[in-house]
XYZ file of C-alpha atoms in Angstrom:
386
model
C 39.993 -20.000 -25.605
C 37.754 -17.337 -27.151
C 35.197 -19.909 -28.314
C 35.120 -21.459 -24.824
C 34.413 -18.065 -23.208
C 31.681 -17.405 -25.764
C 30.074 -20.777 -25.015
C 30.121 -20.061 -21.271
C 28.540 -16.623 -21.782
C 25.859 -18.133 -24.032
C 25.080 -20.787 -21.410
C 24.767 -18.101 -18.732
C 22.432 -16.076 -20.951
C 20.207 -19.134 -21.585
C 20.157 -20.002 -17.892
C 19.261 -16.392 -17.029
C 16.504 -16.429 -19.635
C 14.923 -19.579 -18.215
C 15.232 -18.188 -14.704
C 13.521 -14.943 -15.655
C 10.704 -16.703 -17.552
C 10.181 -18.896 -14.501
C 10.102 -15.848 -12.250
C 7.503 -14.158 -14.466
C 5.264 -17.241 -14.251
C 5.848 -17.515 -10.495
C 5.106 -13.838 -9.933
C 1.873 -14.045 -11.951
C 0.507 -17.119 -10.197
C 1.575 -16.066 -6.701
C 0.125 -12.550 -7.042
C -3.175 -14.014 -8.304
C -3.253 -16.455 -5.379
C -2.433 -13.814 -2.756
C -5.044 -11.393 -4.095
C -7.652 -14.177 -4.216
C -6.945 -14.892 -0.554
C -6.920 -11.232 0.479
C -10.019 -9.883 -1.274
C -12.689 -11.973 0.525
C -11.234 -10.857 3.855
C -11.192 -7.220 2.751
C -14.835 -7.510 1.677
C -15.753 -9.088 5.030
C -13.993 -6.325 7.001
C -15.522 -3.585 4.845
C -19.037 -4.965 5.394
C -18.396 -5.519 9.102
C -17.191 -1.929 9.606
C -19.657 -0.343 7.167
C -16.934 0.849 4.799
C -19.123 1.360 1.742
C -18.984 3.575 -1.304
C -22.338 5.335 -1.024
C -24.217 6.209 -4.269
C -24.880 9.870 -5.100
C -25.982 11.946 -8.074
C -22.594 11.722 -9.796
C -21.838 8.041 -9.187
C -23.311 5.360 -11.399
C -23.883 2.515 -8.926
C -27.229 2.401 -7.107
C -26.420 0.312 -4.023
C -23.616 0.726 -1.453
C -20.509 -1.272 -2.414
C -17.574 -2.211 -0.139
C -14.350 -0.398 -0.963
C -10.714 -0.704 0.201
C -9.733 -3.503 -2.236
C -6.845 -1.279 -3.312
C -5.263 -1.585 0.116
C -3.901 -4.970 -1.010
C -2.168 -3.744 -4.178
C 1.087 -2.316 -2.818
C 1.779 -4.946 -0.096
C 1.303 -7.857 -2.512
C 3.445 -6.143 -5.153
C 6.243 -5.543 -2.651
C 6.046 -9.081 -1.208
C 6.140 -10.925 -4.537
C 8.737 -8.578 -5.996
C 10.996 -8.963 -2.943
C 10.825 -12.769 -3.139
C 11.709 -12.668 -6.851
C 14.585 -10.266 -6.177
C 16.002 -12.608 -3.524
C 15.832 -15.505 -5.981
C 17.664 -13.453 -8.606
C 20.373 -12.442 -6.147
C 20.882 -16.069 -5.074
C 20.698 -17.722 -8.493
C 22.049 -15.226 -11.040
C 25.603 -14.316 -12.059
C 26.992 -11.091 -10.665
C 26.406 -9.301 -13.997
C 22.649 -9.846 -13.803
C 22.520 -8.798 -10.163
C 24.405 -5.599 -11.052
C 21.841 -4.721 -13.738
C 18.985 -5.297 -11.309
C 20.795 -3.302 -8.644
C 20.900 -0.282 -10.957
C 17.156 -0.566 -11.520
C 16.519 -1.027 -7.796
C 18.187 2.301 -7.042
C 15.641 4.012 -9.260
C 12.873 2.217 -7.398
C 13.614 3.763 -3.995
C 11.823 7.023 -4.793
C 8.901 5.063 -6.232
C 8.496 2.997 -3.044
C 8.611 6.102 -0.854
C 6.065 7.891 -3.046
C 3.781 4.836 -3.106
C 3.703 4.740 0.693
C 2.690 8.417 0.797
C -0.143 7.850 -1.685
C -1.304 4.649 0.002
C -1.509 6.572 3.269
C -3.672 9.394 1.895
C -5.762 6.862 -0.043
C -6.524 4.831 3.064
C -7.441 7.991 4.953
C -9.785 9.065 2.151
C -11.443 5.638 1.964
C -11.923 5.472 5.738
C -12.883 8.985 6.812
C -12.597 11.153 3.704
C -9.898 13.613 2.704
C -9.842 17.083 1.171
C -8.924 17.278 -2.485
C -6.150 19.748 -1.627
C -4.626 17.195 0.758
C -4.713 14.500 -1.930
C -3.078 16.851 -4.432
C -0.339 17.694 -1.922
C 0.297 13.992 -1.305
C 0.522 13.376 -5.055
C 2.982 16.239 -5.460
C 5.180 14.897 -2.633
C 5.040 11.401 -4.137
C 6.025 12.755 -7.566
C 8.979 14.643 -6.050
C 10.120 11.455 -4.311
C 9.839 9.573 -7.604
C 12.155 11.942 -9.508
C 14.560 12.069 -6.560
C 15.553 8.530 -7.546
C 16.896 9.867 -10.846
C 13.808 9.092 -12.914
C 12.561 11.782 -15.291
C 11.613 12.337 -18.939
C 14.876 13.201 -20.678
C 13.996 12.544 -24.318
C 10.835 13.089 -26.415
C 12.262 11.000 -29.305
C 11.243 13.657 -31.836
C 7.688 14.096 -30.539
C 6.722 17.771 -31.077
C 10.105 18.087 -32.805
C 11.912 17.667 -29.460
C 14.604 15.116 -28.724
C 16.922 15.426 -25.727
C 15.389 17.293 -22.778
C 17.556 19.077 -20.166
C 17.054 18.243 -16.505
C 15.857 21.769 -15.627
C 12.824 21.130 -17.819
C 12.536 17.341 -17.598
C 12.374 17.112 -13.801
C 9.506 19.596 -13.170
C 7.708 18.292 -16.286
C 7.930 14.732 -14.914
C 6.594 15.850 -11.527
C 3.564 17.491 -13.154
C 3.066 14.526 -15.496
C 3.179 12.063 -12.589
C 0.531 14.037 -10.689
C -1.596 14.233 -13.836
C -1.380 10.486 -14.590
C -2.193 9.630 -10.972
C -5.238 11.902 -11.085
C -6.338 10.632 -14.492
C -6.496 7.025 -13.281
C -8.404 8.157 -10.207
C -10.916 10.046 -12.367
C -11.534 7.226 -14.853
C -12.453 4.821 -12.061
C -16.176 5.361 -12.669
C -17.481 2.126 -14.205
C -17.062 -1.497 -13.177
C -13.754 -2.883 -14.373
C -12.780 0.282 -16.221
C -9.749 1.453 -14.230
C -8.431 -2.091 -13.814
C -9.130 -2.855 -17.496
C -7.323 0.265 -18.727
C -4.464 -0.454 -16.329
C -4.326 -4.055 -17.557
C -3.975 -2.891 -21.160
C -1.184 -0.488 -20.193
C 0.625 -3.084 -18.059
C 0.471 -5.838 -20.677
C 1.636 -3.415 -23.384
C 4.468 -1.926 -21.329
C 5.428 -5.306 -19.857
C 5.756 -6.798 -23.330
C 7.824 -3.868 -24.574
C 10.049 -3.977 -21.474
C 10.609 -7.684 -22.150
C 11.554 -6.969 -25.778
C 14.097 -4.435 -24.494
C 15.462 -7.032 -22.007
C 14.357 -4.815 -19.104
C 13.120 -7.814 -17.109
C 13.031 -5.920 -13.819
C 10.157 -3.771 -15.073
C 8.447 -6.648 -16.891
C 8.356 -8.386 -13.527
C 6.554 -5.443 -11.914
C 4.027 -5.351 -14.774
C 3.320 -9.087 -14.500
C 2.839 -8.913 -10.709
C 0.379 -6.038 -11.111
C -1.560 -7.916 -13.800
C -1.767 -10.872 -11.419
C -3.109 -8.596 -8.675
C -5.695 -7.015 -10.979
C -7.117 -10.299 -12.342
C -8.905 -11.323 -9.087
C -9.984 -7.734 -8.430
C -11.429 -7.523 -11.953
C -13.414 -10.703 -11.314
C -14.887 -9.425 -8.037
C -15.514 -5.942 -9.421
C -17.198 -7.021 -12.664
C -18.552 -10.558 -12.378
C -19.120 -11.374 -8.697
C -22.351 -9.447 -8.140
C -22.890 -10.873 -4.650
C -19.435 -9.812 -3.435
C -18.709 -6.776 -5.564
C -15.894 -4.559 -4.332
C -14.324 -1.255 -5.409
C -10.608 -0.476 -5.310
C -11.262 2.903 -3.669
C -8.887 5.847 -3.757
C -6.177 3.682 -2.201
C -6.235 1.493 -5.273
C -6.750 4.108 -7.983
C -4.069 6.453 -6.626
C -1.568 3.619 -6.160
C -2.358 2.223 -9.604
C -2.014 5.622 -11.262
C 1.317 6.225 -9.567
C 2.579 2.781 -10.581
C 1.624 3.392 -14.201
C 3.320 6.804 -14.113
C 6.502 5.173 -12.787
C 6.510 2.463 -15.459
C 5.552 4.784 -18.318
C 8.206 7.353 -17.424
C 10.876 4.674 -17.069
C 9.979 3.206 -20.454
C 10.153 6.648 -22.081
C 13.418 7.589 -20.350
C 16.507 7.359 -22.537
C 19.375 5.727 -20.622
C 22.350 4.583 -22.724
C 22.799 0.909 -21.894
C 22.837 -2.560 -23.366
C 19.037 -2.705 -23.363
C 17.324 -3.355 -26.662
C 15.859 -0.395 -28.502
C 12.260 0.402 -29.378
C 11.089 3.044 -31.821
C 9.620 6.137 -30.144
C 9.281 4.888 -26.527
C 7.832 8.268 -25.470
C 4.873 7.866 -27.851
C 4.386 4.198 -26.876
C 4.215 5.189 -23.203
C 1.735 7.932 -24.040
C -0.351 5.500 -26.106
C -0.719 3.093 -23.179
C -2.401 5.820 -21.108
C -3.859 7.939 -23.903
C -7.560 7.575 -23.032
C -7.405 8.399 -19.289
C -4.922 11.243 -19.873
C -6.748 12.950 -22.707
C -10.153 12.358 -21.162
C -9.006 14.108 -17.977
C -7.420 16.926 -20.021
C -10.577 17.403 -22.110
C -12.831 17.526 -19.051
C -10.582 20.051 -17.289
C -10.566 22.311 -20.372
C -14.354 22.091 -20.733
C -14.826 23.010 -17.068
C -12.453 25.967 -17.397
C -14.273 27.224 -20.521
C -17.577 27.130 -18.635
C -16.044 29.052 -15.738
C -16.112 26.117 -13.325
C -13.353 24.673 -11.182
C -11.209 22.259 -13.209
C -11.209 19.873 -10.246
C -14.948 19.931 -9.445
C -16.451 16.430 -10.008
C -19.171 16.139 -12.652
C -20.424 13.733 -15.334
C -18.356 14.877 -18.325
C -15.989 11.915 -18.560
C -16.021 9.414 -21.421
C -17.556 6.637 -19.336
C -20.330 9.000 -18.183
C -21.154 9.811 -21.814
C -21.459 6.123 -22.658
C -23.491 5.357 -19.532
C -25.841 8.249 -20.332
C -26.399 6.733 -23.785
C -27.817 3.664 -22.067
C -24.827 1.298 -22.182
C -24.309 -1.017 -19.227
C -21.195 -0.802 -17.068
C -19.836 -3.921 -18.721
C -20.388 -2.623 -22.260
C -18.809 0.715 -21.333
C -15.769 -1.087 -19.944
C -15.451 -3.426 -22.939
C -15.688 -0.572 -25.447
C -13.161 1.706 -23.745
C -10.676 -1.102 -23.022
C -10.962 -2.265 -26.644
C -10.313 1.286 -27.890
C -7.316 1.607 -25.573
C -5.749 -1.660 -26.713
C -6.423 -0.910 -30.393
C -4.718 2.477 -30.075
C -1.599 0.938 -28.530
C -1.357 -1.732 -31.240
C -1.946 0.843 -33.977
C 0.756 3.185 -32.662
C 3.306 0.396 -32.188
C 2.769 -0.639 -35.809
C 2.745 2.876 -37.252
C 5.827 4.358 -35.541
C 7.984 2.090 -37.713
C 6.710 3.571 -40.972
C 5.269 7.047 -40.224
C 6.630 10.124 -38.470
C 5.560 9.966 -34.828
C 4.074 13.460 -34.948
C 1.713 12.354 -37.710
C 0.780 9.297 -35.637
C 0.108 11.511 -32.634
C -2.011 13.926 -34.698
C -4.015 10.977 -36.000
C -4.586 9.822 -32.392
C -5.850 13.288 -31.470
C -8.128 13.399 -34.525
C -9.602 9.995 -33.650
C -10.154 11.096 -30.065
C -11.794 14.361 -31.062
C -13.993 12.519 -33.580
C -15.109 10.012 -30.958
C -16.097 12.724 -28.485
C -17.981 14.646 -31.165
C -19.817 11.467 -32.195
C -20.872 10.736 -28.615
C -22.025 14.332 -28.139
C -24.082 14.102 -31.343
C -25.640 10.800 -30.249
C -26.501 12.285 -26.865
C -28.085 15.343 -28.499
C -30.062 13.118 -30.867
C -31.220 11.021 -27.920
C -32.439 14.128 -26.076
C -34.255 15.325 -29.222
C -36.028 11.979 -29.585
C -37.018 12.086 -25.926
C -38.463 15.600 -26.297
C -40.394 14.645 -29.426
C -41.766 11.530 -27.755
C -43.247 13.558 -24.934
């Protein structure tokens, strides 16, 4: 009798596995197809209504480019995800549906927050919006996110901290969510950069979610990758029909990455597989945009300027000022981001995570110092030449 029950459970597990692999493939292809259909129409509407991103002294493009591509991100994600959820409910055993139902409850706050950010993003892309209004919207969205029970509750030994009480974890998560959302918005300054960085984070987190048998979140990552592939093509390679994601896209993308990163780092006792130091892995996936934004804010504060005043201090600006093309800037930064994630995943198994984190910081500081030295050398050569 026991062997028969075991055989039935094993069959159910195999059937579930094939179903979930099929859903991942379906979600990837359908999200690519929907985005490929939507983007040309968005570009047409943007050109028809004159919805362009106009060049200025801080921006690096020289001709007006249609924006609003990001308006497609959330609707396509919700549509494909809802279809996949219906398939799971219809085809899976009650145990699988129960697991997904638990995850869905944590998604309610995320959906509400995403709608808030999409709204302020659309307003900013259409008629402009004050920075204070965008910050307020991000704060409201972050509060909605944690209201679903999602917050950082364990640092896994990072900074010598393990379990984190709710009185600290909840406000910390709100601030972190706002910071991640802003960081992705700020790094969106070179063709393909924000989508490339997001792609690295999504593939990394999606793979790790899959290893932990957290298929619900792998599904979200795969859908987002499928959405970003057509956008990346139009943004980087299709010079005749180039399009930007706009604030609607960068804010939504940043919020999505915050949601996924926080969930991966959150310690919830369950049957999910374990991964060494999930807090550091989550941080690694977004290390470059987060620490670039932090560095720029500190530099502005030291010089007595507003930490939120736009300028050309970001990493991509430094590379562009050295004469690299948009494509080379994107390739370099995306390569660095992916290399850092792979390095950290390998090292957390054999080295204390605080040493790994210190090494990451040292590499980052060394890179910035190298770029500053190259820029100074370039200016010296220019002065000598003239």
